[in-house]
PDB file of C-alpha atoms in Angstrom:
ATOM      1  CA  UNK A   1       0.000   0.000   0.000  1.00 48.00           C
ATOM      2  CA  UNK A   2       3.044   2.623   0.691  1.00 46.00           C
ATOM      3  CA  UNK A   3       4.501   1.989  -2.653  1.00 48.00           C
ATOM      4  CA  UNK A   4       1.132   2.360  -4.222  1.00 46.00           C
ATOM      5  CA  UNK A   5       1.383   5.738  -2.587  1.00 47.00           C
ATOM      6  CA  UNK A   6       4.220   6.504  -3.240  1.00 49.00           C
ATOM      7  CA  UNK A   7       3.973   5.779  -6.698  1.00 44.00           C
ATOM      8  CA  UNK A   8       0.743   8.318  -6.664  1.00 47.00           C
ATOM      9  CA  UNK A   9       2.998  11.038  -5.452  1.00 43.00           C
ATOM     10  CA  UNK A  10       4.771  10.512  -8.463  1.00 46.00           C
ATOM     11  CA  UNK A  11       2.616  10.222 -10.719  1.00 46.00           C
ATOM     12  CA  UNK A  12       1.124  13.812  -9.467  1.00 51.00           C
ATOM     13  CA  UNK A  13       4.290  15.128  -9.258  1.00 51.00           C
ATOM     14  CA  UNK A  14       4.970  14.256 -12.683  1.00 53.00           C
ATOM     15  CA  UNK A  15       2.130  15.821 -14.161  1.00 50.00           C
ATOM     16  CA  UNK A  16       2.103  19.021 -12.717  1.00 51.00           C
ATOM     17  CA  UNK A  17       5.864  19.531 -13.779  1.00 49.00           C
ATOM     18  CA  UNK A  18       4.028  18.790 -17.431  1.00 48.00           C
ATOM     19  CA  UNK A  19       1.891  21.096 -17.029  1.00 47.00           C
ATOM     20  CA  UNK A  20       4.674  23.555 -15.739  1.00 47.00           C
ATOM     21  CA  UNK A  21       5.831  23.397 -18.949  1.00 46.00           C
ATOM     22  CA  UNK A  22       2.579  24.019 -21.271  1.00 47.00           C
ATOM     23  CA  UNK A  23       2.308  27.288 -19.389  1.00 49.00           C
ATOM     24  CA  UNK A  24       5.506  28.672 -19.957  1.00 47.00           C
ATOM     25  CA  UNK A  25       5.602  27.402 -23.861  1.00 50.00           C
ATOM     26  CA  UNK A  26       2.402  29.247 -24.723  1.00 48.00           C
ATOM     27  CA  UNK A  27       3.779  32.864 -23.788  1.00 51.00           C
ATOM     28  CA  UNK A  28       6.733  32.098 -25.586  1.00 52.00           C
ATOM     29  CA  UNK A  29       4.776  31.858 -28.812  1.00 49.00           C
ATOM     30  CA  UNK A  30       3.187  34.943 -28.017  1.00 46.00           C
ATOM     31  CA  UNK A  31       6.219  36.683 -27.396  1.00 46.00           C
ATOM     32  CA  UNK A  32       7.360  35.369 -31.204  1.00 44.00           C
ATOM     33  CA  UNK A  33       4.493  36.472 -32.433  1.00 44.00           C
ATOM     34  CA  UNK A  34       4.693  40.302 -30.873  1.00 45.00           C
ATOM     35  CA  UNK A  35       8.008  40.011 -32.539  1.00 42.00           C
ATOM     36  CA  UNK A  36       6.423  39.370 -36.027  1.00 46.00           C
ATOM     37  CA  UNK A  37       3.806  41.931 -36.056  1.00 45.00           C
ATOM     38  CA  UNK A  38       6.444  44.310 -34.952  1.00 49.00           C
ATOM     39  CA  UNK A  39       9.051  43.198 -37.591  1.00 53.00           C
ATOM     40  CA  UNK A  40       6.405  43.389 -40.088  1.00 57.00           C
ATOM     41  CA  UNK A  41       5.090  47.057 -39.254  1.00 54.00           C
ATOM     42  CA  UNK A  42       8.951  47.569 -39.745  1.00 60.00           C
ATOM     43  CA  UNK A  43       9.134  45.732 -42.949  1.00 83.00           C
ATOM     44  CA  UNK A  44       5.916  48.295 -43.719  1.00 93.00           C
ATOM     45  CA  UNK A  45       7.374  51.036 -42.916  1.00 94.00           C
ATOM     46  CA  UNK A  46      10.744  50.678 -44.403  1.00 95.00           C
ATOM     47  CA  UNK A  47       8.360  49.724 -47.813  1.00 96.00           C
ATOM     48  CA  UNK A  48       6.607  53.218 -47.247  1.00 97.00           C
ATOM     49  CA  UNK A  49       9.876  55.161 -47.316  1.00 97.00           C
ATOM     50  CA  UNK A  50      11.654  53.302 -50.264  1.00 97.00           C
ATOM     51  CA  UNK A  51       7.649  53.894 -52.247  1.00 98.00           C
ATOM     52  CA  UNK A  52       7.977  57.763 -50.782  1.00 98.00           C
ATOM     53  CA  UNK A  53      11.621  58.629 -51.553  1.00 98.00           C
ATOM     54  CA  UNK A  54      10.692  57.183 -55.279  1.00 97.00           C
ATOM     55  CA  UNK A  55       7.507  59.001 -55.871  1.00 98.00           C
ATOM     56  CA  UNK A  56       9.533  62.360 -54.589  1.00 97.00           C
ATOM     57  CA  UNK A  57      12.197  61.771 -57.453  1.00 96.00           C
ATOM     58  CA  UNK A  58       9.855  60.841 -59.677  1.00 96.00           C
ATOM     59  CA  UNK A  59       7.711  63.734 -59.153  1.00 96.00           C
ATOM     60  CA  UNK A  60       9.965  66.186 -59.669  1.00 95.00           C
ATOM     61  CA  UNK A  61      11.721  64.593 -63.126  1.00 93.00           C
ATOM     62  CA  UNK A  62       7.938  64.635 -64.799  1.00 91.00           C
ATOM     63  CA  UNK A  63       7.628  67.685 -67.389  1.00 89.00           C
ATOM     64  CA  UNK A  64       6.148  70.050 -66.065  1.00 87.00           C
ATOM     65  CA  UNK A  65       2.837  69.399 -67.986  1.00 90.00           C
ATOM     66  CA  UNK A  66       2.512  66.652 -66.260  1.00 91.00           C
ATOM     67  CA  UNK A  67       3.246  67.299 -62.672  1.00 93.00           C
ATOM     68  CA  UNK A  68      -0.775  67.643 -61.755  1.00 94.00           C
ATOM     69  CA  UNK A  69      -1.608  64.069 -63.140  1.00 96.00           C
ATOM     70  CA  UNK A  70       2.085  62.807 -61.390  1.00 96.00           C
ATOM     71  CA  UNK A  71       0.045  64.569 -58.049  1.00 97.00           C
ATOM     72  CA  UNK A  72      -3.032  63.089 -58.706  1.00 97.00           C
ATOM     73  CA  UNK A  73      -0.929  59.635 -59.035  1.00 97.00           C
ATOM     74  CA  UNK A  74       0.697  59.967 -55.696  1.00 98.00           C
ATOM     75  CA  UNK A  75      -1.490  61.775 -52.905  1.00 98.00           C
ATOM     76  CA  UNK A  76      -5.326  60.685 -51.754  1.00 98.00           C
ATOM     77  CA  UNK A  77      -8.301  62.206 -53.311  1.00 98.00           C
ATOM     78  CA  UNK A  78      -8.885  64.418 -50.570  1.00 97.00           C
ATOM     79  CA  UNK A  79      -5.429  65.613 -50.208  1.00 98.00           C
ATOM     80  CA  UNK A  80      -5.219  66.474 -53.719  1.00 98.00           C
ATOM     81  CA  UNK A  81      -7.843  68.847 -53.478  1.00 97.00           C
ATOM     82  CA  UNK A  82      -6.663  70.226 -50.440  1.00 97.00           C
ATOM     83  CA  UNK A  83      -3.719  70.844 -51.479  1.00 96.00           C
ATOM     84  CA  UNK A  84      -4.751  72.302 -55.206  1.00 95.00           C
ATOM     85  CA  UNK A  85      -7.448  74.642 -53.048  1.00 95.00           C
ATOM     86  CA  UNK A  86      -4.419  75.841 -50.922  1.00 95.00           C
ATOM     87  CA  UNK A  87      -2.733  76.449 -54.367  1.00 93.00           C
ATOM     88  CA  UNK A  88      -5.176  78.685 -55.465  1.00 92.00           C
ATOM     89  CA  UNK A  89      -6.220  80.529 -52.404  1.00 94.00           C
ATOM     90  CA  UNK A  90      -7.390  84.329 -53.697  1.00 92.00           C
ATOM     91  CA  UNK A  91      -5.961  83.511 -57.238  1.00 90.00           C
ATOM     92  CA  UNK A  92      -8.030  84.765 -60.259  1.00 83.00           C
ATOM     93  CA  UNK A  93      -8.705  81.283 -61.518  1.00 81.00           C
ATOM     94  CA  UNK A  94     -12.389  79.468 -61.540  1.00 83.00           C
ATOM     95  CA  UNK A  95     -13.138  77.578 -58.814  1.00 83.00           C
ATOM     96  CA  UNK A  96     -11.058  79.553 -56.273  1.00 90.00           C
ATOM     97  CA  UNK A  97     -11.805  80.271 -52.843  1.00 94.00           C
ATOM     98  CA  UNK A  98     -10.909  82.919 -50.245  1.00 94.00           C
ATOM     99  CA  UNK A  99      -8.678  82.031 -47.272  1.00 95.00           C
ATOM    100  CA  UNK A 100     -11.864  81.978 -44.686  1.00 96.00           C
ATOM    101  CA  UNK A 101     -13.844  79.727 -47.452  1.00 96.00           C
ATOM    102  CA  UNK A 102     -10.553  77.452 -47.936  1.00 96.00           C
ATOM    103  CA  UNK A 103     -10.531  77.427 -43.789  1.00 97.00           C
ATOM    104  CA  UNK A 104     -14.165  76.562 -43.478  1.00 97.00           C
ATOM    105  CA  UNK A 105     -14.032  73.924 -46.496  1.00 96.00           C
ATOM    106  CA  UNK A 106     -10.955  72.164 -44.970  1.00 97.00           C
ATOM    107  CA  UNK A 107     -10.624  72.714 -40.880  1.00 94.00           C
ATOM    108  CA  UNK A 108     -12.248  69.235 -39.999  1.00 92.00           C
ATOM    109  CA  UNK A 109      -9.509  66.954 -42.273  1.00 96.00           C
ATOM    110  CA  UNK A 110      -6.419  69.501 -42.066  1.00 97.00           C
ATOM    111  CA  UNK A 111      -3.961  71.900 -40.433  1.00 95.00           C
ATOM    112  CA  UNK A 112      -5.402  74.902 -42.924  1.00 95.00           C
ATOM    113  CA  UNK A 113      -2.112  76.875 -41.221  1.00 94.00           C
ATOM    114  CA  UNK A 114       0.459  74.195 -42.381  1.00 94.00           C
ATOM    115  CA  UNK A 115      -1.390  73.983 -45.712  1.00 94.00           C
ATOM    116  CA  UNK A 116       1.494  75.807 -47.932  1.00 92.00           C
ATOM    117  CA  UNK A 117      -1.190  77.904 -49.042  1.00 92.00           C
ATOM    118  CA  UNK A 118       0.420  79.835 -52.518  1.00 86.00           C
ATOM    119  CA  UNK A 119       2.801  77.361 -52.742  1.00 89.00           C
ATOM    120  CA  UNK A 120       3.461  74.289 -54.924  1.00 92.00           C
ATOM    121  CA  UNK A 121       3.271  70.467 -53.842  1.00 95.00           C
ATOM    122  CA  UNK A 122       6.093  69.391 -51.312  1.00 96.00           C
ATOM    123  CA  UNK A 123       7.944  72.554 -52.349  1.00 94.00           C
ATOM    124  CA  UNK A 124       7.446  76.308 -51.887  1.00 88.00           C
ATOM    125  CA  UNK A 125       8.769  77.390 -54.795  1.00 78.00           C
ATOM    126  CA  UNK A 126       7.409  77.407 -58.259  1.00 79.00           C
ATOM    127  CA  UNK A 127      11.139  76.705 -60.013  1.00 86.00           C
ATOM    128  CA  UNK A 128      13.610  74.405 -59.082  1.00 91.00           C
ATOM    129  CA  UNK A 129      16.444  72.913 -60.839  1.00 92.00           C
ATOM    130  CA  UNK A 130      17.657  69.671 -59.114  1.00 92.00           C
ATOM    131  CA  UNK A 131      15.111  68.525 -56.095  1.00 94.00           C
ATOM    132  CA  UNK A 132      17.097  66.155 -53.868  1.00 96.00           C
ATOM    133  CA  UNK A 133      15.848  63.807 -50.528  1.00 97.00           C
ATOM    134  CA  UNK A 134      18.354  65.124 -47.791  1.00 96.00           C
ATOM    135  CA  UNK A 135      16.639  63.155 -45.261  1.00 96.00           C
ATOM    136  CA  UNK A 136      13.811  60.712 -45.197  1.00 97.00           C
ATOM    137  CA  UNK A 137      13.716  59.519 -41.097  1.00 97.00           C
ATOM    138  CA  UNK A 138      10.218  57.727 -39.564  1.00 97.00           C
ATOM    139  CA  UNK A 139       8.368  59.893 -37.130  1.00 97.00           C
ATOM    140  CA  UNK A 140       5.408  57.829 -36.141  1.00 96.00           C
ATOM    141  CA  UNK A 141       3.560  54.740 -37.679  1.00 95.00           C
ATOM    142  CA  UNK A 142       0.353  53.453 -36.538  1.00 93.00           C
ATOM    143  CA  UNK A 143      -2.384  51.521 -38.332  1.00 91.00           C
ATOM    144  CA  UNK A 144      -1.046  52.034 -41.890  1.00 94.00           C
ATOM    145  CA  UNK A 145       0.106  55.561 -41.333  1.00 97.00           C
ATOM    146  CA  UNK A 146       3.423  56.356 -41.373  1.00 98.00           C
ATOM    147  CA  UNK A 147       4.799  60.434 -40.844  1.00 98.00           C
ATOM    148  CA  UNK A 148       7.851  60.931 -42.591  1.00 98.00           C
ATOM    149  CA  UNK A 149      10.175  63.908 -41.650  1.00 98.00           C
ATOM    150  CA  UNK A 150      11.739  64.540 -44.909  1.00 98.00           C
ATOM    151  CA  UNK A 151      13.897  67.087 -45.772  1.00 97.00           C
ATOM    152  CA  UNK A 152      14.297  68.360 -49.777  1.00 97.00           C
ATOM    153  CA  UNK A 153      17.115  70.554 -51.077  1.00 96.00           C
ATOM    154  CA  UNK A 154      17.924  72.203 -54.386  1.00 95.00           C
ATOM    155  CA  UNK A 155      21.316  73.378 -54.510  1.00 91.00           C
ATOM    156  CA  UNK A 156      20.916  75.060 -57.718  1.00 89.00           C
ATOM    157  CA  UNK A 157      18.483  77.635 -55.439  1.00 91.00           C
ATOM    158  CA  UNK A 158      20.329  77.011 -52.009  1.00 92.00           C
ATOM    159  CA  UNK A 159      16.951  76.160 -51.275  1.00 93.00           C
ATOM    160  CA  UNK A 160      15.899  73.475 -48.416  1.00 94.00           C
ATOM    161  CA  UNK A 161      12.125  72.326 -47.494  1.00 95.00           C
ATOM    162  CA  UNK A 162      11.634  70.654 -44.068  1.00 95.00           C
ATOM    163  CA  UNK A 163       8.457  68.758 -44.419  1.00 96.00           C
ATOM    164  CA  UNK A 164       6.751  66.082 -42.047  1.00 97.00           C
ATOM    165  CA  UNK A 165       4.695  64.032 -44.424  1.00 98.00           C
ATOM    166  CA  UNK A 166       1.767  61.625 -43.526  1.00 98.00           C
ATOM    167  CA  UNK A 167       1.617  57.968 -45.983  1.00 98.00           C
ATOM    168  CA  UNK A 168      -0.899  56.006 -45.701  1.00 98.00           C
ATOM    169  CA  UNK A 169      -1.524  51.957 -47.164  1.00 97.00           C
ATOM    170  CA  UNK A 170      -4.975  51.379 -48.716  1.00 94.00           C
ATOM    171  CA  UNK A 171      -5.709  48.885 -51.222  1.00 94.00           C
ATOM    172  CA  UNK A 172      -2.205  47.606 -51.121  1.00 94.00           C
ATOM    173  CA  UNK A 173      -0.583  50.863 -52.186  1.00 96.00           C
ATOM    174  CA  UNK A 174       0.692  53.890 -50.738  1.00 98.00           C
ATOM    175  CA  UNK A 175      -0.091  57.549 -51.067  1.00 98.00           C
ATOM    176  CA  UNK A 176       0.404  60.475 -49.691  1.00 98.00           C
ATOM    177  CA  UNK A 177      -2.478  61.990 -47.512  1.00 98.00           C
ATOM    178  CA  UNK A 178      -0.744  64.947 -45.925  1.00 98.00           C
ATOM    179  CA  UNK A 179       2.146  67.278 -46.066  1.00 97.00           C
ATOM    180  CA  UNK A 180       2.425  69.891 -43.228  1.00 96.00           C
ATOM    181  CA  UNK A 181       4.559  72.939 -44.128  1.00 88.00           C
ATOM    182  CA  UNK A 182       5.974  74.961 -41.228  1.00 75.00           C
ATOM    183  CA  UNK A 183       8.135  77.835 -42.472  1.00 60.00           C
TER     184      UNK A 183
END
């Protein structure tokens, strides 16, 4: 009868070591898999500054006849109009609105004060000669939103924009949803 105890402890003992072990396996595996989603938002992110450095260079080596379509190409629906509204503020061209109106139409979605209002798409100037990408360094990311502080230069017109701008992934492609201008 003793050994038949004995043999119980065991056996108990045995099994709750076992068991030891299943609950310190699983939060391995979650550990790994923190590890994933994490090296994949990286992944993500490094695949949303390699798509934004390229759209940059491309943008600015398109004729200039075909730097609206190029926008168009690049940025989300709504910033695209933003951004062409804060192009035209007070300009003598149809469809143009007033600061206040371009304030009121906007102020929900944007900054209207880091809009670049009378000034072109990720530059302020109308002319450049040889746009370059300085720096291109991750801000934030979140959900499929990744902020960008990106810095563009043109030697030719010892010229430099600092820009922060916002890329988003939808439908399996970036674009550009936001450029704030502080200068």
């Amino acid at each position: 009868m003793k050994r038949m105890i004995i043999a119980s402890l065991f056996l108990i003992t045995a099994c709750k070591e076992e068991k030891k072990e299943i609950q310190t396996q699983a939060p391995q595996e979650s550990v790994s898999q923190e590890t994933e989603i994490s090296e994949n938002k990286h992944d993500e992110s490094g695949e949303a500054k390699k798509w934004l450095e390229k759209s940059i260079k491309n943008y600015f080596k398109e004729d200039l006849r075909s730097l609206d379509k190029e926008m168009q190409k690049i940025t989300t629906k709504d910033y695209y109009e933003y951004k062409t509204d804060a192009m035209n503020v007070d300009m003598d061209v149809d469809g143009s609105l007033t600061l206040k109106e371009f304030q009121d139409k906007w102020k929900g979605k944007f900054d209207t004060d880091k809009a670049g209002i009378d000034s072109g798409f990720l530059i302020s100037g109308q002319d450049w000669i040889n746009i370059e990408i300085r720096n291109c360094d991750l801000k934030s990311s979140s959900d499929n939103n990744y902020v960008f502080n990106v810095v563009l230069a043109d030697d030719g017109f010892k010229a430099k924009y600092s820009r922060q701008i916002k890329v988003i992934k939808t439908d399996n492609k970036f674009l550009i949803a936001d450029v704030i201008e502080e200068e």
